[in-house]
CSV table of C-alpha atoms and ligand atoms in Angstrom, one decimal:
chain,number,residue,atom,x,y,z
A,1,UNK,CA,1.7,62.6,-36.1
A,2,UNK,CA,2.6,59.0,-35.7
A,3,UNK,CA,5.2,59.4,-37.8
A,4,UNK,CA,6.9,61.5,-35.9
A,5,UNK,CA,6.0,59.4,-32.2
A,6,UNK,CA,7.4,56.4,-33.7
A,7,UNK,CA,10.1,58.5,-35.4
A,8,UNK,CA,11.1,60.1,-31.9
A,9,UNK,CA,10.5,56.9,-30.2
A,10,UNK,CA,13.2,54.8,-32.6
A,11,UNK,CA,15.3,57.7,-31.9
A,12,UNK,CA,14.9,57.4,-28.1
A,13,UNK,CA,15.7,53.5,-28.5
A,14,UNK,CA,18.2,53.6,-30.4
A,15,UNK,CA,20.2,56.7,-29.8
A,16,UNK,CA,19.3,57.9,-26.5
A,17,UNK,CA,19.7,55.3,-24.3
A,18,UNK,CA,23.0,54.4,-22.2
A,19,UNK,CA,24.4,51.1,-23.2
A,20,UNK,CA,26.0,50.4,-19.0
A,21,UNK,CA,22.5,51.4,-17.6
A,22,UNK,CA,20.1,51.0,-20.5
A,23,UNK,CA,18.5,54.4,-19.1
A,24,UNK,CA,18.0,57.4,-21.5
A,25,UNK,CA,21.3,59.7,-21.2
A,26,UNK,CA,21.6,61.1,-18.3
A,27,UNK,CA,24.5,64.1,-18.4
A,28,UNK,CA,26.0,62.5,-21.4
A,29,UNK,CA,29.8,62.8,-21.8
A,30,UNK,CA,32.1,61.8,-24.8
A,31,UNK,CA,34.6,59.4,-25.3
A,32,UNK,CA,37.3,60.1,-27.9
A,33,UNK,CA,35.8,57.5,-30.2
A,34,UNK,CA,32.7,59.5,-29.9
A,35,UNK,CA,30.8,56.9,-27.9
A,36,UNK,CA,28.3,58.0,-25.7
A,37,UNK,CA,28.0,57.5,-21.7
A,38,UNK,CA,26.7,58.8,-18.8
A,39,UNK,CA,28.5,60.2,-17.0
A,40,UNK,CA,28.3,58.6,-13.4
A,41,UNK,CA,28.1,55.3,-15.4
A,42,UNK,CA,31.4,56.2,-17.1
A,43,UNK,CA,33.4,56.7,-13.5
A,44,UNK,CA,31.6,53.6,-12.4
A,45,UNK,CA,32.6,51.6,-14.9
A,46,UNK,CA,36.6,53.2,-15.2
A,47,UNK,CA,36.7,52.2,-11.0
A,48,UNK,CA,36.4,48.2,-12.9
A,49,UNK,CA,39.5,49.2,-15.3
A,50,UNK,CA,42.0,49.9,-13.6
A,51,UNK,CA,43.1,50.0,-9.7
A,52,UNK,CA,44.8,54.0,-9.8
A,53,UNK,CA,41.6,54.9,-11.9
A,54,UNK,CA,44.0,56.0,-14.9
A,55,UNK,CA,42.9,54.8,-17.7
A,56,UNK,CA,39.2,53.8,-18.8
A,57,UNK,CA,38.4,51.6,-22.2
A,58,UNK,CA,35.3,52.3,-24.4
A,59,UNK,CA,32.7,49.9,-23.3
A,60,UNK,CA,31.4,49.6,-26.5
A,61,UNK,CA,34.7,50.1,-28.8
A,62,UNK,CA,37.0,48.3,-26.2
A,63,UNK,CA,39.7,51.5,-27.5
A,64,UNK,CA,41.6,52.9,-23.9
A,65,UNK,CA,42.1,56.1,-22.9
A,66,UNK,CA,43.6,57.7,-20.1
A,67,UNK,CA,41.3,60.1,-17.7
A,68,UNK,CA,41.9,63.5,-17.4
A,69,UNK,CA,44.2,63.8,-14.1
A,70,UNK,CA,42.6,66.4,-12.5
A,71,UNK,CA,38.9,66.2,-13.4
A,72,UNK,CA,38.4,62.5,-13.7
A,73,UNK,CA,35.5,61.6,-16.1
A,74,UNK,CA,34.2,65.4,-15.7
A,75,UNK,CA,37.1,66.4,-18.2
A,76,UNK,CA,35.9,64.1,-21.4
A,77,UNK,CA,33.5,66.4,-23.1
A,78,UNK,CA,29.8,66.6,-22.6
A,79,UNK,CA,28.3,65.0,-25.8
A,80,UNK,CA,26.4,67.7,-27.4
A,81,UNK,CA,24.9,65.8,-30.2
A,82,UNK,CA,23.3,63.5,-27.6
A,83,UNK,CA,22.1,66.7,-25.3
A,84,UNK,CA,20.4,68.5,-29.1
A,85,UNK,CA,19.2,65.0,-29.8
A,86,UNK,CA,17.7,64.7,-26.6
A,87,UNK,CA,15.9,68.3,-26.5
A,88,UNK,CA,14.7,67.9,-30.4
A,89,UNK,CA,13.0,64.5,-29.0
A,90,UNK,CA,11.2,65.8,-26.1
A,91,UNK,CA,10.0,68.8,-28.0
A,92,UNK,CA,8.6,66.4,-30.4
A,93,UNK,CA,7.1,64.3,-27.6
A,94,UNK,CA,5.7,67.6,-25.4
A,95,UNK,CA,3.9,68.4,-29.0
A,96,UNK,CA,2.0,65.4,-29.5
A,97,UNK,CA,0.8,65.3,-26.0
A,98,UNK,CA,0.0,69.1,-26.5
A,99,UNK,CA,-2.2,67.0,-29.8
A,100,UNK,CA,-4.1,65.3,-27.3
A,101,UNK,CA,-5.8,67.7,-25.6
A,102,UNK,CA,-9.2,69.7,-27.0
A,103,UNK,CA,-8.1,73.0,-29.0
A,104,UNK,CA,-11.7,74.4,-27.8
A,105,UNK,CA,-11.8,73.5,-24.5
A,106,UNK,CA,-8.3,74.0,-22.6
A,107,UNK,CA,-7.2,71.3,-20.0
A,108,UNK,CA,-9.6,68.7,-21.4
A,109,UNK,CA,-8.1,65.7,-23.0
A,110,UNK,CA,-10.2,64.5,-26.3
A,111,UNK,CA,-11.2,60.9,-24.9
A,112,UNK,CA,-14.6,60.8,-27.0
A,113,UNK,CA,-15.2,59.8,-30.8
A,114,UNK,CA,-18.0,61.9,-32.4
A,115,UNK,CA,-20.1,58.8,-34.4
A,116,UNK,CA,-21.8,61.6,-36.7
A,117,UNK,CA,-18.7,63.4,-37.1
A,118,UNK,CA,-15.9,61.2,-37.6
A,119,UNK,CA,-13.8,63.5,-35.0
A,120,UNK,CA,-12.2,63.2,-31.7
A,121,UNK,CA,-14.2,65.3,-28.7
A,122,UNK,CA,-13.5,66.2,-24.9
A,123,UNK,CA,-16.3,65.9,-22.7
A,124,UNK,CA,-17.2,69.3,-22.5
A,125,UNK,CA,-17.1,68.7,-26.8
A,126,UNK,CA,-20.2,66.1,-26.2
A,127,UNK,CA,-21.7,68.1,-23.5
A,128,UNK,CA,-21.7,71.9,-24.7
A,129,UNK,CA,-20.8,71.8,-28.2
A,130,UNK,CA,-23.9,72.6,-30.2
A,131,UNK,CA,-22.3,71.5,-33.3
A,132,UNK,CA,-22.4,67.9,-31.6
A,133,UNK,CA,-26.0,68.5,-30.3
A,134,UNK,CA,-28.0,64.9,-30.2
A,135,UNK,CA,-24.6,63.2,-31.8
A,136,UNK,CA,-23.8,59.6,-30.1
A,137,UNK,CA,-20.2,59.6,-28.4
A,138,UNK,CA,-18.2,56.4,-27.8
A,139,UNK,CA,-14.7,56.1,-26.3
A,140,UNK,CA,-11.8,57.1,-28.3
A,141,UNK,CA,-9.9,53.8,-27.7
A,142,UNK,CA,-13.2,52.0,-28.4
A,143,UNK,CA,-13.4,53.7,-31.6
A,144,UNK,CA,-9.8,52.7,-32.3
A,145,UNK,CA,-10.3,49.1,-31.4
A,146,UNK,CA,-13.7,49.0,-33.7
A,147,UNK,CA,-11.3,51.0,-36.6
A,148,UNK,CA,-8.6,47.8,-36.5
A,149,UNK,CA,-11.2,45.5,-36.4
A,150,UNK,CA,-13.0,46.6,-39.4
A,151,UNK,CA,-9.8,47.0,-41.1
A,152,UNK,CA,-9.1,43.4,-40.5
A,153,UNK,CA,-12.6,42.7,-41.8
A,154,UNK,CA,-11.7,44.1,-44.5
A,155,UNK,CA,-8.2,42.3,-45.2
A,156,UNK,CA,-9.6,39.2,-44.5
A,157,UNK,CA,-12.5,40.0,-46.9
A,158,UNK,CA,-10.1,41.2,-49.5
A,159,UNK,CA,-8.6,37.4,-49.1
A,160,UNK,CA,-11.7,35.5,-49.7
A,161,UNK,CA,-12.4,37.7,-53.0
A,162,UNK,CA,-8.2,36.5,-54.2
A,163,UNK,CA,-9.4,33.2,-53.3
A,164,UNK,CA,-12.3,33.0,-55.4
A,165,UNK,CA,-10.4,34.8,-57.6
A,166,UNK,CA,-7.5,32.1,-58.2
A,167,UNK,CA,-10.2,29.5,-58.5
A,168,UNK,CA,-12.2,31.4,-61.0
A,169,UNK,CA,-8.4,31.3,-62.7
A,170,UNK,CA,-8.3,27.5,-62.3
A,171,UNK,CA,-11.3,26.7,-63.8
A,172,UNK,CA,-10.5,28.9,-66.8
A,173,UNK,CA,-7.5,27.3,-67.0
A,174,UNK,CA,-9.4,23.7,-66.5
A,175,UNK,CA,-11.8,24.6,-69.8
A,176,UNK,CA,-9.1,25.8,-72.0
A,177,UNK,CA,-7.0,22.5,-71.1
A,178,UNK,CA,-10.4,20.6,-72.2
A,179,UNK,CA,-10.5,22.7,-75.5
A,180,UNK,CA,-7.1,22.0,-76.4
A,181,UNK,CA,-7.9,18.2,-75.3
A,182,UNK,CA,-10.9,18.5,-77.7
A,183,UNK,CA,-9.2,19.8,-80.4
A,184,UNK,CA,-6.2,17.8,-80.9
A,185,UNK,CA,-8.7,14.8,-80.5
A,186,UNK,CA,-10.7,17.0,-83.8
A,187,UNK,CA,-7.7,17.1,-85.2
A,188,UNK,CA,-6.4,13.5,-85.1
A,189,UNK,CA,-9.7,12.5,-86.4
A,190,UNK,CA,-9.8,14.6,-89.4
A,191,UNK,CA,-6.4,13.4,-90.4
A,192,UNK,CA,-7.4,9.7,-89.7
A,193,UNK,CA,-10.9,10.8,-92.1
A,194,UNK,CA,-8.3,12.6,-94.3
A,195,UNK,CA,-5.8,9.1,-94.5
A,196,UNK,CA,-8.8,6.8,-94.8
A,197,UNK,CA,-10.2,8.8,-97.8
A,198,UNK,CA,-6.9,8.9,-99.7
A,199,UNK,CA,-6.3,5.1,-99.1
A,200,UNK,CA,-9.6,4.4,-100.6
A,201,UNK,CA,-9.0,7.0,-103.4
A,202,UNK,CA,-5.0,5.3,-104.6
A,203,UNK,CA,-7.1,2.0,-104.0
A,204,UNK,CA,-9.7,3.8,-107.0
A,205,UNK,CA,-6.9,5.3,-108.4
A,206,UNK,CA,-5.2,1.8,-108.8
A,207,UNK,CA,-8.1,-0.1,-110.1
A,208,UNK,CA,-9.1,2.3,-112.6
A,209,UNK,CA,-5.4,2.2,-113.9
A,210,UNK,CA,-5.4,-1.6,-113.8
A,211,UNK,CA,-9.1,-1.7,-115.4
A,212,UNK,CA,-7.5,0.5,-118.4
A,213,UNK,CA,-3.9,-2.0,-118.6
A,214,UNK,CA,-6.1,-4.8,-118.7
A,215,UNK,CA,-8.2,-3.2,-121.4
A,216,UNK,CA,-5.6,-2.1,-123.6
A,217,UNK,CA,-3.5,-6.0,-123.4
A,218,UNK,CA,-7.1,-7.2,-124.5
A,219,UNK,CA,-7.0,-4.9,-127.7
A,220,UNK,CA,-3.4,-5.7,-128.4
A,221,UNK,CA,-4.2,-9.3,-128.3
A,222,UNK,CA,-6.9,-8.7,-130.3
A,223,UNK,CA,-5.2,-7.1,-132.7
A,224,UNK,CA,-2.4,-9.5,-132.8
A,225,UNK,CA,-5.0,-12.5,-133.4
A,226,UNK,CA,-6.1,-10.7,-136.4
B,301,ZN,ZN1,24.1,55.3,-18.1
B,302,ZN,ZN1,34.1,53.8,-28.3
B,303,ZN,ZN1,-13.6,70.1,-26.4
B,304,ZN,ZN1,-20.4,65.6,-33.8
């Protein structure tokens, strides 16, 4: 249902309204160009084009056109897709007043909101009903107001969880950047440990070598003195 109210009222904005009076259509008559107009607005507005009232121009398309000489403005056709357009819409609107009103109870408009039922209610609803017997009423528009302002609860409530949310990501993101810190400072060590180790191991490594030159010059020496 407010589908079709806004629907019907987009429709009455933007395709039922005169664009010389801003007024919905009345008696709406076509231009060639297929621009809409009421009609008294149209003759008011072809007396400002020209002085023998011949021709009129398209106040929205600027094109000119000459009036029909013997019926004036009368003679341009009525616009029948403004005239369907215009019945569809109030139909629409004469349902969804007909929506308003109590299906049980005829002539009374629903203004009450059944707390244990979730429902709208007339008066005679609260009053008679005995399905509603020792239920608590409140306005209609009250229980509209309360509906938005729990729904904004809600949204704003849905915010503070996204907040805590991104800083729950943050943090998460804060440790893992630690970890990697810690790591690559793990890391570095272990290859400083690893580079110290081998240093003293060549240092070993050359000592050993140089114990076993030294020993074999002392055994060729020896040999040689003999
Ligand atoms: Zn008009
Ligand atoms: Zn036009
Ligand atoms: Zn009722
Ligand atoms: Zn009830």
């Amino acid at each position: 249902m407010a589908e079709a109210s806004s629907l019907t009222s987009t429709i009455d904005r933007h395709f039922l309204e005169c664009v010389i009076c801003s007024d919905t259509f009345n008696d709406p008559r076509a231009l060639p160009c297929m621009h809409p107009f009421c009609c008294e607005c149209l003759e008011r507005w072809a007396k400002s084009c020209s002085d023998d009232n011949s021709i009129v121009s398209c106040p929205l398309c600027k094109k000119i056109y000459r009036i029909p000489e013997e019926e004036g403005i009368k003679g341009f056709p009525v616009h029948f897709l403004v005239t369907n357009l215009q019945d569809t819409v109030y139909r629409a609107k004469q349902e969804k007043s007909s929506a308003d009103y109590c299906e049980n109870h005829e002539g009374k408009k629903r203004e009450y909101f059944c707390e244990n039922c979730g429902c709208a209610a007339c008066s005679d609803c609260c009053a008679l009903d005995p399905s509603h017997r020792g239920h608590s009423f409140i306005r209609l528009k009250q229980a509209s107001e309360r509906l938005s302002s729990s729904l904004e609860n809600i949204a704003r409530r849905v915010g503070n969880i996204e907040d805590k949310y991104t800083t729950a990501i943050q943090q998460t993101q804060q440790v893992k950047q630690n970890l990697d810190q810690d790591t690559d400072t793990k890391i570095q060590a272990i290859d400083e440990a690893r580079n110290e180790h081998m240093q003293q191991v060549d240092n070993l490594v050359r000592a050993y070598k140089h114990n076993a030159y030294s020993k074999k010059e002392q055994n060729v020496k020896t040999i040689g003195t003999d």
